[in-house]
Amino acid sequence: MAGYNPYQQPGYQQGPSSQSQFAPNGTTNQYGGTPQGGYGPQGTPHQDQGYFPSHGQANVRNDERLMILAEQAHRMSLDGDAAAAPYRPNKKKNRHAYHNLEQPAAPVQSFGGVAQGQYGYANTDNSQQMSTGHPYAGQQVTPAMNQFPAQANAPFTPGLQAPSPGFRTQFQQVPSTAGPGVSQGKVDPEQIPSIPRLRDAATQYYLDNVYPTMEQHIPPPAAVPFVAHDQGNSSPKYARLTLNNIPSTTEALATTALPLGIVLQPLALLQEGEQTIPVLDFGEIGPPRCRRCRTYINPFMTFRSGGNKLVCNMCTFPNDVSPEYFAPTDPSGVRVDRPQRPELTVGTVEFMVPKEYWAKEPVGLHWLFLIDVGQEAIQRGFLQAFCQGVLLALYGDEHEKEDEDQDGETPEVPRRIPAGSQVAFVTFDRSMYFFNCSAKLEQAQMLVMPDLEEPFVPLGSNGLFVDPYESKHVITDLLRRLSSLFSRQKSPEPALLPALKATQAALAATGGKIICSLSALPTWGPGRLILRDKNDLHGIENERKLFQTEHADWKKVASNMVQSGIGVDFFLAAASGGYMDIATIGHVSALSGGETYFYPTFTSPRDVQRLTKEIEHTVTRETGYQALMKVRCSNGLQVSSYHGNFLQHSFGADLELGSIDADKALGVMFSYDGQLDSKLDAHFQCALLYTTAGGERRVRCTNTVASVSESLPEVMRFIDQDAVVSMIAKEGQFHIFDIPLLNTANVVFHRTAATRMTERTLKDIRNALTEKTIDILAGHRKTSPSGHPAGQLVLPENLKEFAMYILGLIKSRAFKAGHEPSDRRTHTMRFLKSASPLELSLFLYPRIIPLHSLPDNSCFPNPETGHLVVPESIRALFGRIEDGGAYLVDDGQICLLWLHEHVSPNLLEDLFGPGHTNLADLDPSLSSLPVLETHLNAQVRNLIAYWSSIRGSKALTLQLARQGLDGAEYEFARMLVEDRNNDAQNYVDWLVHLHRGIQVELNGGRRKEEGEGVGAGLEGAMAGLSNLIGR
């Protein structure tokens, strides 16, 4: 029928589109198999119409609430720091530790060609070279990187770099009120700093380019996947410094108001195409170390006296080289065996360690599953779902197949946990139940432990812990009938603390990991908890008591877990959104290095897939236990504080972690104990001593270098925005002093004074975050070259999106104004303490993709490179949401599929199948898309698969948010962080507020507390960030 449009609705005019209606089964690709995988767009029939009218540019509504900055900010203008001082390479020579890496490592332009013989970079397009016209190709090189050429025969030349002060300039231009993009006193919102625009540009660049760790010192945005080439400086995936060019004095650092710290993620996952971490074994003598400061051998140490002396890069102490490690040096002072020594050429390495590093005999990781079998767990389907997740984690999809093949033999199941690992199962309600799962048995044997006052383990270790693959038939049978086994118990009150004590005793000899499920407040037995949150403390000073535990027994259990080398992960499903006292229960996981997964309104079957996937991820991700961590830094600096999930008995002592995994990050703050020499670099080394899941005792060393400068404009040009945001989110106290502190005693005095102060309210913390943001932006203005108009807001080139991230932090559940259940606040606070930069970036600013207007080739592999064509994201602003649209929203914790009430029925059919033409007909418990042979369905499933591969610890499952129908629509509105919501300003009003504060600061009118100064006042307020979580 001529002119017929299948996607036309009354009142809408459709434009032409090339969306395909059907896609045949394609070949298997990295985004899924067939039919679960994607379908290639080539050769498929195409639809003649799209799902949505073509409006050109997105319709921006509610302009009045977005911006009238001319009146509000006294003719404020938003402009980039285009007048930054030009880069001047340091011409002095031979002032730094030797770093001429002998590995083939050419400038960025040559990565596709020179290095391809040794390294198979998955994301490198060898046919293309980096263009200096691209913003990411024009990264400035710090003085340290200029003085450390990557390869003698292919030296890095700063002159090849683009002259712009940063690598994002052309994507991040911000106009003044009189410049382009502004009309009639209004700022074009497309011209203010945009996080989606930054991410999209970086994503496209790093699809075809490698990040060289020494040639460039501004890491890619944390939310962007990239391949790093380790040239001796560790990959940003393991360590991110807030400042890659450090001020030489504490006074200079105080002027910038920036935190000097490093964000560490020691066990971060590698991306396909990256070098594996070398594992080195020096036998009984152990790895070479500095005798004075105990720093491990690294690429920045130098050799003298013909190779007989090893000079430490941290303390400059000349060590004697042992005969076993000796090798002569060439005339330039380089060891002749340097190319064969990964510890001298690679920034991140692992050392096997001798017995003197052992606390107990290393064994494979012991997993103990502590399962709640109470009434709530059974009735809500949580117990059954948890058991499914354990089976999936241990056996994958194999557990759904028959235990025996046609010949009557048990088929071999691929191992999903390392050889040597063992598992055990304990359940609890008002009593505890231990299961003997020996492979010699037909069914598991259950032993009941009713004694809650002094619980003990009734089974020996030989019976309790078993190889999960030898005992597959016993374990599978037990978990499949566990729900029916306890269905008649009807015990609504679990006794959790005695169960934790018993399992700690079971693992005391070996250490290990406890995976615990809980579906109700544990109100039975010793350590019983009570309902503390009665909605009568919200918004008042005493609310802070809900965010910490005062229960001595729970604190003692948490400490015992760490000392035994045990980490605890909790999976908590609140009954009908009820109170769980996460402040107390989660304290055990926080202190032991574990994680708390929280399902505030668990609903079966909607949340079953999410639960099972997260259990699978927890068990299969890289995990270590019995861990100790130490961070060392160069002379002139000292560690002032650590932030994360760990136990530290006294300041300066090693961090103790019951367990650590690939998703956990820690923050470390540094202070000055003298003045740094600008002729020398600053070095940092993180040493993590841990036992692998396979039972090997190792030390993972992460080495990072930064240059030192006396020029503050140079310092401001090498800021890592994601590291700064992470440190502010993790750090509990901000050190901003009116007068510089030059010695350790003064620093400790101020920290102690802040600790003694009464804990502040959430309002004080929000105000302190605002003041900190103003201080940083005002500090940049003070240090930037003159020439900017007085009424102009000048944003640092590499901190242009910083204000938006802090606004997202203020709007988070941890600190937002208004009513919020204490469990959710506490859970978010603890998440912030241990979140990786990737997870934190997504959490503070979600990614949003419009599905109704996907280009025809989006979300399918590029036929030339094989990379997925990722569609552009939009800003988290309701003004960008189009009527009739469909949007996928991901904040790294949950993923929503938001559907407008006027969404096209044809789009619904293409997504959900024939007959689904109305929003009300969709299943609200849907957690994944059906597998259909439609173009749009394949696109969305490919996009979800791609996002799942670049996420943190949380599983990516869909949750429907239908406009006007689902409660999840509130979550969608909350994720639009640029709007006025969560009792906070919109983005533009926030910039206006910051600009006013900066103007007041520059004019000397900032109000300070009498006798204290702004630094002490802020430090006291921000002490709540650590104290509130009651770690």
Coordinates of N, CA, C and O in Angstrom, one line a residue, residues 904-976:
S904 N 6.3 3.9 20.0 CA 5.7 3.3 18.9 C 5.4 1.8 19.2 O 6.2 1.0 19.7
P905 N 4.2 1.3 18.8 CA 3.9 -0.1 19.0 C 4.8 -1.0 18.1 O 5.1 -2.1 18.5
N906 N 5.2 -0.5 17.0 CA 6.1 -1.3 16.1 C 7.5 -1.5 16.8 O 8.1 -2.5 16.7
L907 N 7.9 -0.4 17.5 CA 9.2 -0.6 18.2 C 9.1 -1.6 19.3 O 10.0 -2.4 19.5
L908 N 7.9 -1.6 20.0 CA 7.7 -2.6 21.1 C 7.7 -4.0 20.5 O 8.3 -5.0 21.1
E909 N 7.1 -4.2 19.3 CA 7.1 -5.5 18.7 C 8.5 -6.0 18.3 O 8.9 -7.1 18.4
D910 N 9.3 -5.0 17.8 CA 10.7 -5.4 17.4 C 11.5 -5.7 18.6 O 12.5 -6.5 18.5
L911 N 11.2 -5.1 19.7 CA 12.0 -5.4 20.9 C 11.6 -6.6 21.7 O 12.4 -7.4 22.1
F912 N 10.2 -6.7 21.8 CA 9.7 -7.8 22.7 C 9.0 -8.9 22.0 O 8.6 -9.9 22.6
G913 N 8.7 -8.8 20.7 CA 8.1 -9.8 20.0 C 6.7 -9.5 19.5 O 6.1 -8.5 20.0
P914 N 6.1 -10.3 18.6 CA 4.8 -10.0 18.1 C 3.7 -10.0 19.2 O 3.8 -10.8 20.2
G915 N 2.8 -9.1 19.1 CA 1.7 -9.0 20.0 C 1.9 -8.1 21.2 O 1.0 -7.7 21.9
H916 N 3.2 -7.6 21.3 CA 3.5 -6.6 22.4 C 3.5 -5.2 21.8 O 4.5 -4.7 21.3
T917 N 2.3 -4.7 21.7 CA 2.1 -3.3 21.1 C 1.7 -2.3 22.1 O 1.6 -1.1 21.8
N918 N 1.6 -2.7 23.4 CA 1.1 -1.7 24.4 C 2.0 -1.9 25.6 O 2.4 -3.0 26.0
L919 N 2.3 -0.7 26.3 CA 3.2 -0.8 27.4 C 2.6 -1.6 28.5 O 3.3 -2.3 29.2
A920 N 1.3 -1.6 28.7 CA 0.6 -2.3 29.8 C 0.7 -3.8 29.6 O 0.6 -4.6 30.5
D921 N 1.0 -4.3 28.3 CA 1.1 -5.7 28.0 C 2.4 -6.3 28.4 O 2.6 -7.5 28.4
L922 N 3.4 -5.4 28.6 CA 4.8 -5.9 28.9 C 4.8 -6.5 30.3 O 4.2 -6.0 31.2
D923 N 5.7 -7.5 30.5 CA 5.9 -8.2 31.8 C 6.7 -7.3 32.7 O 7.9 -7.1 32.3
P924 N 6.2 -6.8 33.8 CA 7.1 -5.9 34.6 C 8.2 -6.6 35.3 O 9.2 -5.9 35.7
S925 N 8.2 -7.9 35.3 CA 9.3 -8.7 35.9 C 10.4 -9.0 34.9 O 11.3 -9.8 35.2
L926 N 10.3 -8.5 33.7 CA 11.3 -8.8 32.6 C 12.7 -8.3 33.1 O 12.9 -7.3 33.6
S927 N 13.7 -9.2 32.9 CA 15.1 -8.9 33.2 C 16.0 -9.0 32.0 O 17.2 -8.6 32.2
S928 N 15.5 -9.5 30.9 CA 16.4 -9.5 29.7 C 15.4 -9.6 28.5 O 14.2 -9.9 28.6
L929 N 16.0 -9.2 27.4 CA 15.2 -9.2 26.1 C 15.1 -10.6 25.6 O 16.0 -11.4 25.6
P930 N 14.0 -10.9 24.9 CA 13.9 -12.2 24.2 C 14.8 -12.1 23.0 O 15.1 -11.1 22.5
V931 N 15.1 -13.3 22.5 CA 16.0 -13.4 21.3 C 15.1 -13.4 20.1 O 14.4 -14.4 19.9
L932 N 15.1 -12.3 19.4 CA 14.3 -12.2 18.2 C 15.1 -11.9 17.0 O 16.3 -11.4 17.1
E933 N 14.7 -12.3 15.8 CA 15.4 -12.0 14.6 C 14.9 -10.7 14.0 O 14.5 -10.6 12.8
T934 N 15.0 -9.6 14.8 CA 14.7 -8.3 14.3 C 16.0 -7.5 14.5 O 16.8 -7.7 15.4
H935 N 16.2 -6.5 13.7 CA 17.4 -5.7 13.7 C 17.5 -4.9 15.0 O 18.6 -5.0 15.6
L936 N 16.5 -4.3 15.5 CA 16.6 -3.5 16.7 C 16.9 -4.4 17.9 O 17.7 -4.1 18.8
N937 N 16.2 -5.6 18.0 CA 16.4 -6.5 19.1 C 17.9 -6.9 19.1 O 18.5 -7.0 20.2
A938 N 18.5 -7.3 18.0 CA 19.9 -7.6 18.0 C 20.8 -6.5 18.3 O 21.8 -6.7 19.0
Q939 N 20.4 -5.3 17.9 CA 21.2 -4.1 18.3 C 21.3 -3.9 19.8 O 22.4 -3.7 20.4
V940 N 20.1 -4.0 20.4 CA 20.1 -3.7 21.9 C 20.8 -4.8 22.6 O 21.5 -4.6 23.6
R941 N 20.6 -6.1 22.2 CA 21.3 -7.2 22.9 C 22.8 -7.1 22.8 O 23.5 -7.4 23.7
N942 N 23.2 -6.7 21.6 CA 24.7 -6.5 21.4 C 25.2 -5.3 22.3 O 26.3 -5.4 22.9
L943 N 24.4 -4.3 22.4 CA 24.9 -3.1 23.2 C 24.9 -3.6 24.7 O 25.9 -3.2 25.4
I944 N 23.9 -4.3 25.1 CA 23.9 -4.8 26.5 C 25.1 -5.7 26.8 O 25.8 -5.7 27.8
A945 N 25.4 -6.6 25.8 CA 26.6 -7.5 26.0 C 27.9 -6.7 26.0 O 28.8 -7.0 26.8
Y946 N 28.0 -5.7 25.2 CA 29.2 -4.8 25.2 C 29.3 -4.1 26.6 O 30.4 -4.1 27.2
W947 N 28.2 -3.5 27.1 CA 28.3 -2.8 28.4 C 28.6 -3.8 29.5 O 29.3 -3.4 30.4
S948 N 28.1 -5.0 29.4 CA 28.4 -6.0 30.4 C 29.9 -6.3 30.5 O 30.4 -6.6 31.6
S949 N 30.6 -6.2 29.4 CA 32.0 -6.5 29.4 C 32.9 -5.4 29.9 O 34.1 -5.6 30.2
I950 N 32.4 -4.2 30.1 CA 33.2 -3.0 30.5 C 32.5 -2.4 31.8 O 32.6 -1.2 32.0
R951 N 32.0 -3.3 32.6 CA 31.3 -2.8 33.8 C 32.1 -3.3 35.0 O 33.2 -3.9 34.9
G952 N 31.7 -2.9 36.2 CA 32.3 -3.4 37.4 C 31.8 -4.6 38.0 O 31.6 -5.6 37.3
S953 N 31.5 -4.7 39.3 CA 31.1 -5.9 39.9 C 29.6 -6.2 39.8 O 29.2 -7.3 40.1
K954 N 28.8 -5.2 39.4 CA 27.3 -5.5 39.3 C 26.9 -6.0 38.0 O 27.4 -5.6 36.9
A955 N 26.0 -7.0 38.0 CA 25.5 -7.6 36.8 C 24.6 -6.6 36.0 O 23.9 -5.8 36.6
L956 N 24.7 -6.7 34.7 CA 23.8 -5.9 33.9 C 22.6 -6.7 33.5 O 22.7 -7.6 32.6
T957 N 21.5 -6.4 34.1 CA 20.2 -7.0 33.7 C 19.2 -5.8 33.5 O 19.3 -4.8 34.2
L958 N 18.2 -6.0 32.7 CA 17.3 -5.0 32.4 C 16.2 -4.8 33.5 O 15.8 -5.8 34.1
Q959 N 15.8 -3.6 33.7 CA 14.6 -3.4 34.5 C 13.7 -2.4 33.8 O 14.2 -1.3 33.4
L960 N 12.5 -2.7 33.6 CA 11.6 -1.9 32.8 C 11.2 -0.7 33.7 O 10.9 -0.8 34.9
A961 N 11.1 0.5 33.0 CA 10.7 1.7 33.6 C 9.7 2.4 32.6 O 10.1 3.2 31.8
R962 N 8.5 1.9 32.6 CA 7.4 2.4 31.7 C 6.8 3.7 32.3 O 6.4 3.7 33.4
Q963 N 6.8 4.7 31.5 CA 6.3 6.0 32.0 C 4.9 5.8 32.5 O 4.0 5.4 31.8
G964 N 4.7 6.2 33.7 CA 3.4 6.2 34.4 C 2.9 4.9 34.9 O 1.8 4.8 35.4
L965 N 3.8 3.8 34.8 CA 3.4 2.5 35.2 C 4.3 1.9 36.2 O 3.8 1.2 37.1
D966 N 5.6 2.1 36.1 CA 6.5 1.4 37.0 C 7.2 2.3 38.0 O 7.5 3.5 37.7
G967 N 7.4 1.8 39.2 CA 8.1 2.5 40.2 C 9.6 2.9 39.8 O 10.1 3.8 40.4
A968 N 10.1 2.1 38.9 CA 11.5 2.3 38.5 C 11.6 3.7 37.7 O 12.7 4.1 37.5
E969 N 10.5 4.3 37.4 CA 10.6 5.6 36.7 C 11.2 6.6 37.7 O 11.8 7.6 37.2
Y970 N 11.0 6.4 39.0 CA 11.7 7.3 39.9 C 13.2 7.2 39.8 O 13.9 8.2 39.9
E971 N 13.7 6.0 39.6 CA 15.1 5.8 39.5 C 15.6 6.5 38.2 O 16.7 7.1 38.1
F972 N 14.8 6.4 37.1 CA 15.1 7.1 35.9 C 15.3 8.6 36.1 O 16.2 9.2 35.6
A973 N 14.3 9.2 36.8 CA 14.3 10.6 37.0 C 15.6 11.0 37.9 O 16.2 12.0 37.7
R974 N 15.9 10.1 38.8 CA 17.1 10.3 39.7 C 18.4 10.3 38.9 O 19.3 11.0 39.2
M975 N 18.4 9.5 37.9 CA 19.6 9.4 37.1 C 19.8 10.6 36.1 O 20.9 10.7 35.6
L976 N 18.8 11.4 35.9 CA 19.0 12.6 35.1 C 19.7 13.7 35.9 O 19.1 14.6 36.4

